[in-house]
Tab-separated table of C-alpha atoms in Angstrom:
chain	number	residue	atom	x	y	z
A	1	MET	CA	-13.628	8.710	-9.255
A	2	THR	CA	-13.073	12.500	-9.786
A	3	ASN	CA	-9.242	13.177	-11.416
A	4	SER	CA	-6.899	13.269	-8.831
A	5	PRO	CA	-2.863	14.487	-8.695
A	6	SER	CA	-0.277	12.315	-9.342
A	7	LEU	CA	1.672	10.897	-5.811
A	8	THR	CA	5.072	12.328	-5.886
A	9	LEU	CA	7.924	12.716	-3.206
A	10	PRO	CA	9.881	16.272	-3.177
A	11	PRO	CA	13.033	15.851	-5.044
A	12	GLN	CA	15.018	15.982	-1.635
A	13	VAL	CA	13.054	13.093	-0.431
A	14	SER	CA	13.371	11.136	-3.412
A	15	TRP	CA	16.947	11.720	-4.010
A	16	LEU	CA	17.821	9.941	-0.402
A	17	LEU	CA	15.094	7.398	-0.084
A	18	TRP	CA	16.993	5.459	-2.860
A	19	PRO	CA	20.460	5.035	-1.474
A	20	VAL	CA	18.988	4.836	1.901
A	21	ALA	CA	17.268	1.488	1.137
A	22	LEU	CA	20.948	0.220	-0.576
A	23	LEU	CA	22.477	0.486	2.470
A	24	LEU	CA	19.326	-0.998	4.300
A	25	GLY	CA	19.716	-4.207	2.395
A	26	VAL	CA	23.451	-4.167	2.737
A	27	GLY	CA	23.031	-3.368	6.572
A	28	ILE	CA	19.798	-6.747	6.413
A	29	ALA	CA	22.649	-8.914	4.673
A	30	ALA	CA	25.394	-8.453	7.059
A	31	GLY	CA	23.236	-8.146	10.584
A	32	SER	CA	21.521	-11.613	9.455
A	33	LEU	CA	24.884	-13.336	8.286
A	34	SER	CA	26.497	-12.495	11.587
A	35	TYR	CA	27.638	-15.730	13.374
A	36	SER	CA	25.253	-17.196	15.966
A	37	PRO	CA	27.079	-19.104	19.311
A	38	SER	CA	27.139	-21.875	17.690
A	39	GLY	CA	29.685	-21.252	14.885
A	40	ARG	CA	26.933	-22.128	12.277
A	41	ILE	CA	24.628	-19.688	10.180
A	42	ASN	CA	20.744	-21.384	10.007
A	43	VAL	CA	20.206	-22.045	6.521
A	44	LEU	CA	16.309	-22.247	7.119
A	45	TRP	CA	16.291	-18.956	8.898
A	46	ILE	CA	18.246	-16.839	6.450
A	47	TRP	CA	16.026	-18.361	3.613
A	48	LEU	CA	12.771	-17.175	5.499
A	49	LEU	CA	14.545	-13.503	5.731
A	50	TRP	CA	15.424	-13.274	2.458
A	51	ALA	CA	13.254	-15.202	0.175
A	52	GLY	CA	9.989	-16.197	2.486
A	53	LEU	CA	8.913	-13.092	3.618
A	54	PRO	CA	9.774	-11.553	0.734
A	55	LEU	CA	8.030	-13.417	-1.503
A	56	LEU	CA	4.397	-13.318	0.977
A	57	GLY	CA	5.046	-9.172	0.795
A	58	SER	CA	4.799	-9.814	-3.313
A	59	VAL	CA	2.006	-11.884	-3.066
A	60	ALA	CA	-0.029	-8.888	-1.045
A	61	SER	CA	1.414	-6.823	-3.251
A	62	LEU	CA	-0.353	-7.993	-6.088
A	63	TRP	CA	-3.354	-8.971	-4.278
A	64	ALA	CA	-4.007	-5.130	-3.264
A	65	MET	CA	-3.224	-4.526	-7.112
A	66	PHE	CA	-5.976	-6.169	-8.485
A	67	PHE	CA	-8.177	-6.347	-5.625
A	68	GLY	CA	-7.315	-3.383	-3.165
A	69	SER	CA	-9.895	-0.871	-2.928
A	70	GLY	CA	-10.234	0.608	0.991
A	71	ARG	CA	-8.250	3.188	1.991
A	72	PRO	CA	-4.792	2.251	2.735
A	73	TRP	CA	-4.608	0.383	6.618
A	74	LEU	CA	-1.766	3.541	7.267
A	75	PHE	CA	-4.765	6.031	7.480
A	76	GLN	CA	-6.865	3.045	10.026
A	77	TRP	CA	-4.142	2.971	12.380
A	78	ARG	CA	-5.459	3.083	16.097
A	79	ASN	CA	-8.922	4.817	14.622
A	80	ARG	CA	-7.058	8.142	13.619
A	81	THR	CA	-9.406	10.434	11.900
A	82	VAL	CA	-6.833	10.700	8.754
A	83	HIS	CA	-9.421	10.292	6.351
A	84	TRP	CA	-8.057	10.159	2.964
A	85	HIS	CA	-9.371	7.788	-0.152
A	86	PRO	CA	-7.080	7.462	-2.555
A	87	SER	CA	-7.620	6.808	-6.296
A	88	LYS	CA	-6.987	3.426	-7.977
A	89	ARG	CA	-4.239	5.548	-10.051
A	90	GLN	CA	-2.767	7.278	-6.451
A	91	ARG	CA	-3.208	3.832	-5.298
A	92	LEU	CA	-0.759	2.300	-8.040
A	93	GLU	CA	1.716	4.692	-7.498
A	94	MET	CA	2.133	4.099	-3.840
A	95	LEU	CA	2.255	0.508	-4.983
A	96	ALA	CA	5.080	1.099	-7.379
A	97	LEU	CA	7.072	3.511	-4.967
A	98	LEU	CA	7.248	0.242	-2.557
A	99	GLN	CA	7.754	-1.738	-5.101
A	100	SER	CA	10.799	0.114	-6.132
A	101	PHE	CA	12.104	0.924	-2.872
A	102	TRP	CA	11.586	-3.028	-1.731
A	103	LEU	CA	13.578	-3.894	-5.161
A	104	LEU	CA	16.534	-1.542	-4.229
A	105	ILE	CA	16.962	-3.215	-0.511
A	106	GLY	CA	16.871	-6.624	-2.986
A	107	VAL	CA	19.460	-5.426	-4.461
A	108	GLY	CA	21.860	-3.921	-1.297
A	109	MET	CA	21.604	-7.381	0.245
A	110	LEU	CA	22.654	-8.952	-3.022
A	111	VAL	CA	25.702	-6.896	-2.645
A	112	GLY	CA	26.210	-7.391	0.746
A	113	TYR	CA	25.979	-11.029	0.707
A	114	TRP	CA	28.576	-11.149	-2.549
A	115	LEU	CA	30.893	-8.595	-0.365
A	116	LEU	CA	30.661	-10.857	2.718
A	117	LEU	CA	31.424	-14.411	0.426
A	118	LEU	CA	34.504	-12.263	-0.823
A	119	PHE	CA	35.759	-11.273	2.028
A	120	THR	CA	34.691	-13.443	4.716
A	121	ASP	CA	34.331	-17.244	5.564
A	122	LEU	CA	30.510	-18.336	6.059
A	123	ALA	CA	29.940	-21.287	7.720
A	124	PHE	CA	26.401	-22.398	7.290
A	125	GLY	CA	24.396	-25.233	8.558
A	126	TRP	CA	20.505	-25.896	9.276
A	127	SER	CA	19.109	-26.850	12.529
A	128	SER	CA	15.460	-27.150	13.503
A	129	THR	CA	13.457	-28.577	16.777
A	130	LEU	CA	10.270	-29.415	14.840
A	131	ILE	CA	12.151	-30.594	12.097
A	132	ASP	CA	14.068	-34.200	12.590
A	133	GLU	CA	14.195	-35.805	8.953
A	134	GLN	CA	16.792	-35.392	7.262
A	135	GLN	CA	14.597	-36.176	3.956
A	136	THR	CA	11.851	-33.793	5.059
A	137	VAL	CA	14.728	-31.274	4.798
A	138	LEU	CA	15.416	-32.813	1.130
A	139	ALA	CA	12.101	-32.565	0.086
A	140	LEU	CA	11.491	-28.815	1.013
A	141	ILE	CA	14.741	-27.715	-0.513
A	142	GLU	CA	14.238	-29.610	-4.158
A	143	THR	CA	10.904	-28.163	-3.608
A	144	ILE	CA	12.483	-24.512	-3.491
A	145	ALA	CA	14.541	-24.755	-6.213
A	146	THR	CA	12.327	-26.413	-8.538
A	147	PRO	CA	12.668	-22.685	-10.588
A	148	TRP	CA	16.482	-23.186	-11.083
A	149	GLN	CA	17.192	-26.667	-10.724
A	150	TRP	CA	17.856	-27.247	-14.410
A	151	LEU	CA	19.863	-23.750	-15.211
A	152	TRP	CA	22.154	-23.745	-11.929
A	153	PRO	CA	22.369	-27.756	-10.231
A	154	ALA	CA	25.146	-26.247	-8.127
A	155	ALA	CA	22.574	-24.584	-6.534
A	156	VAL	CA	20.695	-27.601	-4.983
A	157	PRO	CA	21.855	-29.048	-2.349
A	158	ASP	CA	22.173	-32.548	-2.209
A	159	ALA	CA	21.676	-35.325	0.468
A	160	SER	CA	25.089	-35.640	1.248
A	161	VAL	CA	25.389	-32.078	2.016
A	162	ILE	CA	22.211	-31.681	4.201
A	163	GLU	CA	23.407	-34.793	6.073
A	164	SER	CA	26.851	-33.117	7.012
A	165	THR	CA	25.497	-29.838	7.774
A	166	ARG	CA	22.642	-30.360	10.548
A	167	TYR	CA	24.050	-29.087	13.564
A	168	ILE	CA	22.723	-29.643	17.080
A	169	ARG	CA	23.878	-27.202	20.102
A	170	ILE	CA	24.741	-30.032	22.692
A	171	ALA	CA	26.039	-31.962	20.092
A	172	PRO	CA	27.591	-29.614	17.438
A	173	ASN	CA	28.808	-31.265	14.013
A	174	ASP	CA	32.690	-30.831	13.668
A	175	ASN	CA	32.498	-32.030	10.185
A	176	ILE	CA	32.669	-28.696	8.404
A	177	THR	CA	33.658	-29.610	4.647
A	178	ALA	CA	29.621	-28.832	3.012
A	179	ALA	CA	29.465	-25.927	5.451
A	180	GLY	CA	30.419	-23.321	2.419
A	181	GLU	CA	27.878	-25.271	-0.491
A	182	TRP	CA	24.776	-23.487	0.943
A	183	TRP	CA	25.488	-19.942	-0.687
A	184	PRO	CA	24.604	-20.872	-4.349
A	185	PHE	CA	20.921	-21.998	-2.758
A	186	LEU	CA	20.888	-19.011	-0.743
A	187	MET	CA	21.775	-16.729	-3.646
A	188	ALA	CA	19.574	-18.327	-6.144
A	189	SER	CA	16.777	-17.971	-3.653
A	190	LEU	CA	17.484	-14.396	-3.267
A	191	LEU	CA	17.003	-13.695	-7.140
A	192	CYS	CA	14.366	-15.826	-7.649
A	193	TYR	CA	12.057	-15.328	-4.899
A	194	ASN	CA	13.025	-11.874	-3.913
A	195	LEU	CA	14.311	-9.989	-6.478
A	196	LEU	CA	12.665	-11.502	-9.659
A	197	PRO	CA	8.890	-11.561	-7.947
A	198	ARG	CA	9.776	-7.293	-7.188
A	199	LEU	CA	10.969	-6.563	-10.681
A	200	VAL	CA	7.972	-8.015	-12.393
A	201	LEU	CA	5.424	-6.037	-10.059
A	202	ARG	CA	7.390	-3.289	-11.014
A	203	GLY	CA	7.315	-3.867	-14.326
A	204	LEU	CA	3.215	-4.492	-14.361
A	205	LEU	CA	2.423	-1.355	-12.136
A	206	ALA	CA	4.673	0.290	-15.253
A	207	VAL	CA	2.321	-0.929	-17.155
A	208	ARG	CA	-1.201	-0.474	-15.418
A	209	LEU	CA	-0.405	3.292	-14.634
A	210	ARG	CA	0.571	3.772	-18.254
A	211	HIS	CA	-2.912	2.727	-19.352
A	212	LEU	CA	-4.255	4.612	-16.375
A	213	ARG	CA	-2.170	7.898	-17.332
A	214	GLY	CA	-2.930	7.310	-21.267
A	215	HIS	CA	-6.906	6.901	-20.158
A	216	ASP	CA	-6.998	10.141	-18.331
A	217	VAL	CA	-5.647	11.961	-21.061
A	218	ASN	CA	-7.965	10.724	-23.724
A	219	VAL	CA	-10.761	11.439	-21.307
A	220	ARG	CA	-10.148	14.884	-20.908
A	221	ALA	CA	-8.603	16.079	-23.911
A	222	PRO	CA	-11.876	17.127	-25.541
A	223	GLN	CA	-12.918	19.409	-22.275
A	224	MET	CA	-9.905	21.224	-23.144
A	225	THR	CA	-11.579	22.646	-26.139
A	226	VAL	CA	-15.043	24.096	-24.182
A	227	THR	CA	-14.716	27.322	-23.759
A	228	THR	CA	-14.972	27.673	-19.471
A	229	THR	CA	-17.590	29.915	-17.885
A	230	PRO	CA	-17.924	31.545	-14.684
A	231	VAL	CA	-18.679	29.538	-11.694
A	232	SER	CA	-22.193	30.427	-10.137
A	233	VAL	CA	-22.222	31.879	-6.772
A	234	ALA	CA	-24.164	29.465	-4.585
A	235	SER	CA	-27.279	31.229	-2.916
A	236	GLU	CA	-27.543	31.548	0.564
A	237	ALA	CA	-30.533	30.073	3.047
A	238	SER	CA	-31.381	29.821	6.758
A	239	PRO	CA	-31.448	26.448	8.067
A	240	THR	CA	-34.708	26.275	8.860
A	241	ASP	CA	-35.173	26.400	5.336
A	242	TRP	CA	-33.960	22.984	5.067
A	243	GLN	CA	-35.544	21.626	8.194
A	244	ASP	CA	-37.884	18.891	5.455
A	245	ALA	CA	-34.215	17.561	3.929
A	246	THR	CA	-32.530	14.576	4.316
A	247	VAL	CA	-29.536	15.255	6.687
A	248	ILE	CA	-26.306	13.528	5.756
A	249	HIS	CA	-23.283	13.959	8.478
A	250	TRP	CA	-19.711	14.401	6.719
A	251	GLU	CA	-16.800	13.487	8.648
A	252	ILE	CA	-19.214	14.270	11.721
A	253	ARG	CA	-19.640	11.656	14.168
A	254	SER	CA	-23.715	11.323	15.096
A	255	ASP	CA	-26.428	9.845	16.337
A	256	ALA	CA	-29.162	10.655	14.276
A	257	GLY	CA	-29.237	11.091	9.860
A	258	THR	CA	-26.530	8.965	7.876
A	259	MET	CA	-23.025	9.230	8.623
A	260	LEU	CA	-20.575	9.249	5.524
A	261	GLY	CA	-16.885	9.900	5.419
A	262	ILE	CA	-15.783	7.852	8.553
A	263	ALA	CA	-15.267	4.467	7.381
A	264	ASP	CA	-13.490	2.937	3.553
A	265	TRP	CA	-15.601	4.305	0.170
A	266	GLN	CA	-16.763	1.211	-0.195
A	267	HIS	CA	-19.073	1.221	2.693
A	268	ASP	CA	-20.025	4.733	1.662
A	269	GLU	CA	-21.035	4.163	-1.873
A	270	ALA	CA	-23.222	1.637	-0.596
A	271	ALA	CA	-24.423	3.428	2.526
A	272	PHE	CA	-25.030	6.256	0.016
A	273	LYS	CA	-27.042	4.160	-2.598
A	274	ALA	CA	-28.882	2.733	-0.197
A	275	LEU	CA	-29.946	5.996	0.807
A	276	LEU	CA	-30.897	6.836	-2.477
A	277	VAL	CA	-32.923	4.215	-3.099
A	278	ASP	CA	-35.871	6.001	-1.170
A	279	LYS	CA	-35.472	8.857	-3.699
A	280	PRO	CA	-35.600	11.869	-1.323
A	281	HIS	CA	-36.127	15.269	-2.855
A	282	SER	CA	-33.489	16.938	-0.942
A	283	LEU	CA	-29.894	16.963	1.200
A	284	LEU	CA	-28.263	18.497	3.376
A	285	TRP	CA	-24.759	17.803	3.533
A	286	ARG	CA	-23.578	18.785	7.069
A	287	VAL	CA	-19.677	18.629	6.807
A	288	ASN	CA	-16.827	19.221	9.617
A	289	ALA	CA	-15.918	22.690	8.534
A	290	SER	CA	-12.127	21.749	9.844
A	291	ARG	CA	-11.764	19.397	7.016
A	292	SER	CA	-10.951	20.292	3.867
A	293	PRO	CA	-13.395	19.142	1.007
A	294	VAL	CA	-12.377	15.919	-0.903
A	295	ALA	CA	-13.036	14.323	-4.386
A	296	GLU	CA	-15.292	11.518	-2.291
A	297	LEU	CA	-17.669	14.025	-1.249
A	298	SER	CA	-17.820	15.413	-4.927
A	299	ASP	CA	-18.670	12.022	-6.139
A	300	LEU	CA	-21.315	11.778	-3.750
A	301	ILE	CA	-22.790	14.922	-5.175
A	302	GLN	CA	-22.585	14.073	-8.231
A	303	LEU	CA	-24.367	10.850	-8.135
A	304	ALA	CA	-27.218	12.345	-6.397
A	305	ARG	CA	-27.715	15.011	-8.970
A	306	THR	CA	-27.625	11.582	-11.483
A	307	ALA	CA	-30.662	9.854	-9.753
A	308	GLY	CA	-32.334	13.186	-9.746
A	309	ILE	CA	-31.511	14.534	-6.415
A	310	THR	CA	-31.195	18.501	-8.061
A	311	ARG	CA	-32.034	20.436	-4.622
A	312	GLN	CA	-29.045	19.907	-2.282
A	313	ALA	CA	-27.357	22.219	0.357
A	314	LEU	CA	-24.431	22.229	2.533
A	315	GLN	CA	-23.477	23.249	6.110
A	316	ALA	CA	-20.931	23.846	7.670
A	317	VAL	CA	-20.267	22.694	11.766
A	318	CYS	CA	-17.679	24.789	13.058
A	319	ASP	CA	-15.509	23.791	16.291
A	320	ALA	CA	-12.610	25.660	18.249
A	321	THR	CA	-10.177	24.830	15.683
A	322	THR	CA	-12.198	25.922	12.332
A	323	ASP	CA	-10.337	29.316	10.436
A	324	PRO	CA	-13.224	30.882	9.314
A	325	ALA	CA	-10.152	32.933	6.711
A	326	ARG	CA	-9.047	29.406	5.768
A	327	HIS	CA	-11.526	26.577	6.266
A	328	LEU	CA	-14.998	28.657	5.729
A	329	ALA	CA	-13.590	30.019	2.506
A	330	SER	CA	-12.976	26.506	0.807
A	331	TRP	CA	-16.509	25.210	1.910
A	332	ARG	CA	-17.562	28.194	-0.073
A	333	ALA	CA	-15.602	27.644	-2.791
A	334	PHE	CA	-16.622	24.231	-3.049
A	335	ALA	CA	-20.439	24.707	-2.497
A	336	ASN	CA	-20.127	27.198	-5.297
A	337	GLN	CA	-18.289	24.900	-7.427
A	338	GLN	CA	-20.975	22.204	-6.839
A	339	GLN	CA	-23.770	24.648	-6.708
A	340	LEU	CA	-25.025	23.859	-3.326
A	341	VAL	CA	-27.161	25.940	-1.554
A	342	TRP	CA	-25.042	27.448	1.046
A	343	LEU	CA	-26.522	27.543	4.677
A	344	LYS	CA	-25.115	29.782	7.597
A	345	GLU	CA	-22.351	28.098	10.028
A	346	THR	CA	-22.969	26.478	13.009
A	347	THR	CA	-20.974	25.236	16.232
């Protein structure tokens, strides 16, 4: 893939993002620990919000870090035609930004939890329609607490705590002596299943980004010593001269020819390689003039050259939104850079 710029936020956005994340975490802690009409805070529900869902998010981020390759889901929302194929480095930078954001939210939740423990009297309990056996809850709690049971035994509720803190709406348990003994368990869960995985992921992403940036420097360093030469101006031709060429539609929906730039990069690359198997003698790239040239198109053009196809042309398809001074000038510069034959614009 062509080297791509780093993904950075505007300074004013970056400055505001972090305090917003902290305040959001404090708000989540305060909101989730607000008392229900029964007067008890359900530990099972709090654990799902504070530890279970964040742990699933960390697993999804870990999968995306090593196996994610398609376009981000945001750019596929409701089939919107926002065609951006981030490079591997940009994808990792987005993940790193996301982990930093969630890490600060977790820190805010921790701060909010400490403040509520200090200034309020939190009464915890557990209640479930599906889980009726206390032994089942005990086994579940002991499994969850496995990572810290040797380091912080007080954060592992025993059978007596589980028995005395169960409550049922129609027959509430008035025994509240052990209602406050759940707080170490929730604190340990927040640290172990929320903050720690995010922190580890952020560190792994930093290492991988440092490796990629170092690789980019090594790749580009020899090129810095090469003297630059003026880019040759692309020759022009009439569309009738290219009627026998294999037509490829880029970001254009058409019933004829090959369509690329609509699906994700893996699909485009596989479809283009399948087309190259037939060894076409020339390629005509019909592009949406209102779009901007992207690195993925450059990669496909270079892939065709590597396969021995040196005769390639570019034709910009205009519509009512096309600005000749901006869009067509951008595509002409792209054709010059890629040494493509420029065909007259069509509508």
